[in-house]
Each structure stands twice: as C-alpha cells, then as structure tokens.
PDB file of C-alpha atoms in Angstrom:
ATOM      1  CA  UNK A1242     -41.275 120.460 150.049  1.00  0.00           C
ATOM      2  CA  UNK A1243     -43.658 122.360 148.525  1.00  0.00           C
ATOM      3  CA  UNK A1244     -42.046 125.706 147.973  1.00  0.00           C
ATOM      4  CA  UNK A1245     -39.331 125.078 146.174  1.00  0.00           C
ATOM      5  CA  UNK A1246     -40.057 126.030 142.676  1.00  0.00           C
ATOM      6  CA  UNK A1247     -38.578 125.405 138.996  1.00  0.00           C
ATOM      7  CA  UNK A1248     -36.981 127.801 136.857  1.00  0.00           C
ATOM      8  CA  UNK A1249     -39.349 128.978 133.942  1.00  0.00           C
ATOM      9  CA  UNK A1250     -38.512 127.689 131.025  1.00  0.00           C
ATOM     10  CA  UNK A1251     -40.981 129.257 128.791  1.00  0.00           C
ATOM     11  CA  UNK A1252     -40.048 132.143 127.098  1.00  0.00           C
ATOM     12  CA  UNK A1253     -43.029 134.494 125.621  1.00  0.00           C
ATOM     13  CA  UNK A1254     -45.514 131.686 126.694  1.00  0.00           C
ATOM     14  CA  UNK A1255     -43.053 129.198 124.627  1.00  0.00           C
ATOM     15  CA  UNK A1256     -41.602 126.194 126.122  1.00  0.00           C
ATOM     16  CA  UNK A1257     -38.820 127.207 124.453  1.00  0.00           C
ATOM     17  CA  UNK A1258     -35.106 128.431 126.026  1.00  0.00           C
ATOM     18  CA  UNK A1259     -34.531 132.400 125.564  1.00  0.00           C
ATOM     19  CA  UNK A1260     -31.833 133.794 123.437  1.00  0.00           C
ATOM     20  CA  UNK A1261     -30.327 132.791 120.202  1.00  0.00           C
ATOM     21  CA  UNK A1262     -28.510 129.986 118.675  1.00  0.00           C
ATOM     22  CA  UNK A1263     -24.900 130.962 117.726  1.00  0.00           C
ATOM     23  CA  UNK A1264     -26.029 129.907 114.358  1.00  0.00           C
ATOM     24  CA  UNK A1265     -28.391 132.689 114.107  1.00  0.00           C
ATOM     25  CA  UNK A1266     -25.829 135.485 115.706  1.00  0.00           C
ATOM     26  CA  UNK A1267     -23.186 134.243 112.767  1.00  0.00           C
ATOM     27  CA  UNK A1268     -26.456 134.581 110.089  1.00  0.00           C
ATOM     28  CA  UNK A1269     -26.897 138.203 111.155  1.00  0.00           C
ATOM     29  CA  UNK A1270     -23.257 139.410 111.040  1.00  0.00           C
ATOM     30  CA  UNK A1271     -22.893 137.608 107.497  1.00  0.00           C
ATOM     31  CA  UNK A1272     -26.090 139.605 106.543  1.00  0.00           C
ATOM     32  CA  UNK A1273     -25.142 143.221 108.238  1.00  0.00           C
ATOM     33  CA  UNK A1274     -21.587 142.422 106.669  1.00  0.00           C
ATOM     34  CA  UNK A1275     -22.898 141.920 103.064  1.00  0.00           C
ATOM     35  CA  UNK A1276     -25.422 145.689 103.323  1.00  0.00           C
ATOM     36  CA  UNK A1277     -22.210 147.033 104.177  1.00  0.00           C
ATOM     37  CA  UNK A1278     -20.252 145.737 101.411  1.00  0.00           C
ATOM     38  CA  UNK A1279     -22.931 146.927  99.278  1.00  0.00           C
ATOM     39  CA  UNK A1280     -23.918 149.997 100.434  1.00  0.00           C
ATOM     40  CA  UNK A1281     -20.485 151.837 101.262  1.00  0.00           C
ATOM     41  CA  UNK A1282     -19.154 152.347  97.575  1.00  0.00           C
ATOM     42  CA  UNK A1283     -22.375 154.234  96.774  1.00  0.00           C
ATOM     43  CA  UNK A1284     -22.026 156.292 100.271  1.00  0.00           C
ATOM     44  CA  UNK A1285     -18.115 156.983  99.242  1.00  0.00           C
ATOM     45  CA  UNK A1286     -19.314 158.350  95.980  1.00  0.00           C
ATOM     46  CA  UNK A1287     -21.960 160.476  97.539  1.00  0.00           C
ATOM     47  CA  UNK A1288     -20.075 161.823 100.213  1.00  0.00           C
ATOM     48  CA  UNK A1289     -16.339 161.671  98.252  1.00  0.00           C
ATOM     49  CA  UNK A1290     -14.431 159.343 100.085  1.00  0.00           C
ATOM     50  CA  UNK A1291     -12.502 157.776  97.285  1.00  0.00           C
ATOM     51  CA  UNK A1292     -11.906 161.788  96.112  1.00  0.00           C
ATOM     52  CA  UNK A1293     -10.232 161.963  99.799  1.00  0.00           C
ATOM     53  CA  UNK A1294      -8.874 158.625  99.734  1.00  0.00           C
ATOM     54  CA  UNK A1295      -6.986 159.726  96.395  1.00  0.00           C
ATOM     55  CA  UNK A1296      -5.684 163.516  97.712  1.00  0.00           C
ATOM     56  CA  UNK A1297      -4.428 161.471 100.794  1.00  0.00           C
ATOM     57  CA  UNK A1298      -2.322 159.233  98.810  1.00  0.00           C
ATOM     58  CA  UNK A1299      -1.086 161.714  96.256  1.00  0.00           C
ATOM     59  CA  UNK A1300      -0.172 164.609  98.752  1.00  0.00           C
ATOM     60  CA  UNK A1301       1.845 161.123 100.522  1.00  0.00           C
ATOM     61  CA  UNK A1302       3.422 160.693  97.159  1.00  0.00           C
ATOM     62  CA  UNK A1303       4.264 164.671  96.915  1.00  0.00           C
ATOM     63  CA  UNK A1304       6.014 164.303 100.010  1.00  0.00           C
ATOM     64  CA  UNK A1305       7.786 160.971  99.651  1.00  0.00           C
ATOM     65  CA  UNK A1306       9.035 162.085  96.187  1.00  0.00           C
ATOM     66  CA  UNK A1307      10.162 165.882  97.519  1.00  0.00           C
ATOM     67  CA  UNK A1308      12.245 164.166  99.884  1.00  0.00           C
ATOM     68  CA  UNK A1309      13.160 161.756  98.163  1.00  0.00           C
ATOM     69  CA  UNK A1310      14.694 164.329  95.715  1.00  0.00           C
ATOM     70  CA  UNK A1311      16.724 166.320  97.978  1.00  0.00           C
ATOM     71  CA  UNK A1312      18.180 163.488 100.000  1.00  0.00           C
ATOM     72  CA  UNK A1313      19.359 161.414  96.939  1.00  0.00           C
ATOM     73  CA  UNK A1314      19.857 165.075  94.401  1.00  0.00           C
ATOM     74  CA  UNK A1315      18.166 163.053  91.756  1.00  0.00           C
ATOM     75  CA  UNK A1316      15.438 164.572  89.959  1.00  0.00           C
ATOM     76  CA  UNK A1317      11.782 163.132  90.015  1.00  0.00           C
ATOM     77  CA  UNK A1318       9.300 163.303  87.825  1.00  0.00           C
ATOM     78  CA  UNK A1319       5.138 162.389  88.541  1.00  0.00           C
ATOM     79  CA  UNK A1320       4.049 161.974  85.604  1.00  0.00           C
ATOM     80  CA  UNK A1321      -0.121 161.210  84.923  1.00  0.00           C
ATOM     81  CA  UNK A1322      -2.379 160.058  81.977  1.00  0.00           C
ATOM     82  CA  UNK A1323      -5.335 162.250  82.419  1.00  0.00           C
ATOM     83  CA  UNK A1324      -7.766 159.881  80.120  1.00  0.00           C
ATOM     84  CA  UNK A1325      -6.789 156.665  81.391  1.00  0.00           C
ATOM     85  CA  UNK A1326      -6.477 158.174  84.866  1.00  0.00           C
ATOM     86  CA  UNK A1327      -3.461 157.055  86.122  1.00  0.00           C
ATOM     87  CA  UNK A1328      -0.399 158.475  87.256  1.00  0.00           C
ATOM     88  CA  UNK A1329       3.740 157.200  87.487  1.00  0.00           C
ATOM     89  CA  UNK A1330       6.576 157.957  88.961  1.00  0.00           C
ATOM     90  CA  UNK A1331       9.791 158.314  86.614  1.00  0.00           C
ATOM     91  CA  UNK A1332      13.623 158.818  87.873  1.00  0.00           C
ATOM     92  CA  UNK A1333      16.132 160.660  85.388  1.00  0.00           C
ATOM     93  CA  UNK A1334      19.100 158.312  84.898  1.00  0.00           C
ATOM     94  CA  UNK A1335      22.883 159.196  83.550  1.00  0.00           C
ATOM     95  CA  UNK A1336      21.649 160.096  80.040  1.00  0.00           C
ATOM     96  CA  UNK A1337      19.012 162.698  81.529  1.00  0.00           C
ATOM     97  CA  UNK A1338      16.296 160.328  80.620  1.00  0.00           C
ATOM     98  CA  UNK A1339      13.208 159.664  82.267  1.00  0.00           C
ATOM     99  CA  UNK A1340      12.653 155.925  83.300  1.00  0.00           C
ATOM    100  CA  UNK A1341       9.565 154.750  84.491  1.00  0.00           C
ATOM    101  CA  UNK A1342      10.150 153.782  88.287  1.00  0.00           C
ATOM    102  CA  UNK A1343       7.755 150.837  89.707  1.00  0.00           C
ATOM    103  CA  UNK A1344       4.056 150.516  88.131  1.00  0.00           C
ATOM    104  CA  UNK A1345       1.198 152.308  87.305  1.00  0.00           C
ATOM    105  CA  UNK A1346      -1.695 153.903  89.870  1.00  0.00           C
ATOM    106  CA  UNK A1347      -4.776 153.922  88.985  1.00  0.00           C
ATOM    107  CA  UNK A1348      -7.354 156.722  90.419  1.00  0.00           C
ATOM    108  CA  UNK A1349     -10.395 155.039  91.850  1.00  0.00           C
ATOM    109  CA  UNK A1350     -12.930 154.281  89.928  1.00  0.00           C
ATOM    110  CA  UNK A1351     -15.556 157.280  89.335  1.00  0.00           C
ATOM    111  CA  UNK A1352     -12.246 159.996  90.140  1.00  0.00           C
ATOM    112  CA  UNK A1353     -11.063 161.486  87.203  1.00  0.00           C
ATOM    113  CA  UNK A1354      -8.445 163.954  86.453  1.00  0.00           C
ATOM    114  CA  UNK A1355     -10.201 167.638  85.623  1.00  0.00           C
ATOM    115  CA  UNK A1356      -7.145 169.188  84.330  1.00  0.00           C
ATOM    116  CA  UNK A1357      -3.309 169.783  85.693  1.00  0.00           C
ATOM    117  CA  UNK A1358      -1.821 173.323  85.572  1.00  0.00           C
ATOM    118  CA  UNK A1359       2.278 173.906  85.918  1.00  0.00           C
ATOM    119  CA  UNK A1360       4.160 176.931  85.382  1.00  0.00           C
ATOM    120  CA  UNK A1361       6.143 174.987  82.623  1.00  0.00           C
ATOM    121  CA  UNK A1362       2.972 173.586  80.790  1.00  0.00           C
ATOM    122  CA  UNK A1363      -0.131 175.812  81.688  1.00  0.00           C
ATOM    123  CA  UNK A1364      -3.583 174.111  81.805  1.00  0.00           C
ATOM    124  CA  UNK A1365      -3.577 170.453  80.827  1.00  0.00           C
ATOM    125  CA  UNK A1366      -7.186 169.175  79.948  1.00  0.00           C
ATOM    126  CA  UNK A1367      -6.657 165.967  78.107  1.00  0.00           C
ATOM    127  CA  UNK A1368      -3.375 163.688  77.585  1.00  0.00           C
ATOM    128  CA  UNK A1369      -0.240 163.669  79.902  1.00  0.00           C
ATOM    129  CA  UNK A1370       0.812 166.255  81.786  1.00  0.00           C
ATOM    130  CA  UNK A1371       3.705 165.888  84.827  1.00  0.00           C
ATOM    131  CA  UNK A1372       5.458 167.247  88.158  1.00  0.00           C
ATOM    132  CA  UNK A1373       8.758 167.967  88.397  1.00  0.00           C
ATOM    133  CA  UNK A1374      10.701 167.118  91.736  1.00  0.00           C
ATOM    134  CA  UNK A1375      14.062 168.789  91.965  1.00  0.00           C
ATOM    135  CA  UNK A1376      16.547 168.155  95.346  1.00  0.00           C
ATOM    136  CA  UNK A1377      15.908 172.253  96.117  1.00  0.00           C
ATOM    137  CA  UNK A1378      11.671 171.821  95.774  1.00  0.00           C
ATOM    138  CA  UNK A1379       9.017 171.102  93.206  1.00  0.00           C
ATOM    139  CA  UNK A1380       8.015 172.543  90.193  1.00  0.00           C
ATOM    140  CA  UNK A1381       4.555 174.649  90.897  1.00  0.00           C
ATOM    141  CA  UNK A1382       1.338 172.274  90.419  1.00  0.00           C
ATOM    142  CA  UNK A1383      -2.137 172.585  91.317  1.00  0.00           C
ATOM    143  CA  UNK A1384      -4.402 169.264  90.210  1.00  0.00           C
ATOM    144  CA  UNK A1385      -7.723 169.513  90.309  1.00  0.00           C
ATOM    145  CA  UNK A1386      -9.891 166.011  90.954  1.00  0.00           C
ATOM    146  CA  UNK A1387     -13.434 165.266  90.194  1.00  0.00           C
ATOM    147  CA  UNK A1388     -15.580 162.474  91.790  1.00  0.00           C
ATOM    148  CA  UNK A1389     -18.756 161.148  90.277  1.00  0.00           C
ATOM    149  CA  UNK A1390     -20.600 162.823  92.433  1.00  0.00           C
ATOM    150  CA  UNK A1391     -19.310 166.106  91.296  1.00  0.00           C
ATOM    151  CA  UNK A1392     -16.921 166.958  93.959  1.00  0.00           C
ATOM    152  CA  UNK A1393     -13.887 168.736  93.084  1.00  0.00           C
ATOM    153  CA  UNK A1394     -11.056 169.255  95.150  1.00  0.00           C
ATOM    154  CA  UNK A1395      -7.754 171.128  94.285  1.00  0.00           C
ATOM    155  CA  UNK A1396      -4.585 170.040  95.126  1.00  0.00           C
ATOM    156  CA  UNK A1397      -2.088 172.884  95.889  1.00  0.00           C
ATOM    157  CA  UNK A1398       1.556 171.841  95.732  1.00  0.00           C
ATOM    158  CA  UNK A1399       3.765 174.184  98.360  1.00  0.00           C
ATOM    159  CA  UNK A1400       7.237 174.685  95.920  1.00  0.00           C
ATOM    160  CA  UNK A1401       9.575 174.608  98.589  1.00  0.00           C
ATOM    161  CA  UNK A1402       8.250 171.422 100.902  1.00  0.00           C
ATOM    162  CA  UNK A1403       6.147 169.811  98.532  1.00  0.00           C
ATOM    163  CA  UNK A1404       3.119 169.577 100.839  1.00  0.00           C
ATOM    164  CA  UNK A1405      -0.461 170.141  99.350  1.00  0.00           C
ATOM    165  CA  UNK A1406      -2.763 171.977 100.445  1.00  0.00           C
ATOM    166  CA  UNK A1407      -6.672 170.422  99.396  1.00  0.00           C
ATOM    167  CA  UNK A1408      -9.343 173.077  98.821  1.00  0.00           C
ATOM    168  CA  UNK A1409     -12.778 171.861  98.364  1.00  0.00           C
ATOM    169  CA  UNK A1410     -13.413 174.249  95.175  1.00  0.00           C
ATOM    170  CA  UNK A1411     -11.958 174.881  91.513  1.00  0.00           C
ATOM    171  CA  UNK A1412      -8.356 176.758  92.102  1.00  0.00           C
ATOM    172  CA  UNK A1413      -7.251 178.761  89.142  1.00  0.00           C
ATOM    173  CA  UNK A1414      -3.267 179.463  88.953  1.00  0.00           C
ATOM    174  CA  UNK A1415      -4.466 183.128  89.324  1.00  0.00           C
ATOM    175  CA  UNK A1416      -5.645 182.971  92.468  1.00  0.00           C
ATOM    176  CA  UNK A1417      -3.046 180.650  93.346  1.00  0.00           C
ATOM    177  CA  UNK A1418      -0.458 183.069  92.659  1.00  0.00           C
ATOM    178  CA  UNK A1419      -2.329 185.881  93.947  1.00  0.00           C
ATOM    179  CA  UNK A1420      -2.215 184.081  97.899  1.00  0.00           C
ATOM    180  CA  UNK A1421      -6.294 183.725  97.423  1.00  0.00           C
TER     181      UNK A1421
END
C-alpha cells in the first residue's frame, strides 16, 4: 500500500515530539510562583493592601468586641502601643482592673499608627492610647493609619454599633463631629 502515510513526527523541522515535558511545566510554575512571592509585598505597599488588610481586621475586632460587650455587660478595652505598633485587647475583672486578654497584634510591617483621637483623651501622637467598649456602645474613636507608601486611611468608630467607617483621607474630630 502505498498511500498510507506516517504521522509526522517532526516538530519545527525537529525530529523531536511536540509539547513539553511535565518537568518543564513544574519548572515554570516554581518560577511564576517565586516573581509572585517577590513581587506582591512591594505591589501591597504601593497600592495599600496591608493598610486594607489592617482596617479589615480592626473594624472585625470593633465589632467582635462591641458585641461582645453588650452580650456579656463586661467592659472592653482596645488598647494600642502607637511606637511599637501593636494593639491588645484587655477585659476589666472584679477589682475594675484591666487584664490583658490573649496576645499582642502586630500592624504589618510598613503600617504605622498616625495618631488616635477619643473624646476622653484627645489626639494621641506617640505612646498608648485606648478604646473603650461598654455593653450600651463604644467610647468615640477615630484612628488614623499610615502605609509606607503614604496612604492614610481613617477609621471612624459608629458609638452606638461599633462599626467603622474607612475614609481614604486625614479625619479631624471636628469634622467628625460636625457629620463632614
């Protein structure tokens, strides 16, 4: 029979198979894998992902510790370390004491604290500075977070629910109080 014919083999005028190896597939994952790990953290600090990351988890710990306050009547406090940027919850025990409850957060690396501002303490630029969680709200708060990147956000505590509100600007308590 002459017209039967063979599958090519050659591939590009190779007499080599088409494709790739599995080897080669697992080579370029493991290298795509390893930009990524290397290039997000510097796209997060350009674009302020760990700054959103952070409001996320402390307007989530606003909440928690709202509720938390008016289901169990204890009072709260969130207390934070504005140079070593980290914050704490405390619980008031029998004495009226405040007891540190579980550990230490830490804000991401490259978010700092830019100041806190309560009714009860004003504007708090350096040292520690807290929030007050009561079972009938939470004492007013705005904290205001910088990134590396210059970002700021301000978090806007709600009094009566304890739900923030993020605004991508400086906040003053003035304008805060005025409804701005």
């Amino acid at each position: 029979m002459h017209g039967a014919s063979r599958p090519e083999t050659k591939c590009g005028g190779r007499d080599a198979p088409c494709g790739f190896t599995l080897i080669e597939i697992i080579l370029v994952i493991l290298i795509i894998g390893l930009v990524t790990s290397l290039v997000m953290p510097r796209i997060n600090a350009f674009t302020g992902g760990d700054l959103r990351g952070t409001t996320r988890h402390l307007a989530g710990t606003f909440r928690y510790l709202t509720e938390e306050s008016a289901t169990t009547k204890k009072r709260f406090r969130l207390h934070y370390d504005l140079k070593e940027g980290t914050y704490w919850v405390e619980t008031q025990n029998d004495e009226g004491e405040f007891v540190q409850d579980g550990g230490k957060k830490f804000l991401p690396r490259g978010v700092s604290f830019e100041d806190v501002v309560t009714l009860q303490q004003g504007k708090v630029t350096s040292g520690e500075s807290f929030t007050d969680f009561f079972p009938l709200g939470v004492e007013n708060t705005i904290l205001h977070l910088r990134d590396r990147g210059g970002h700021l956000f301000s978090l806007i505590v709600n009094p009566l629910t304890g739900r923030m509100r993020v605004v991508d600007r400086y906040v003053d308590i003035d304008e805060r109080v005025g409804g701005k």
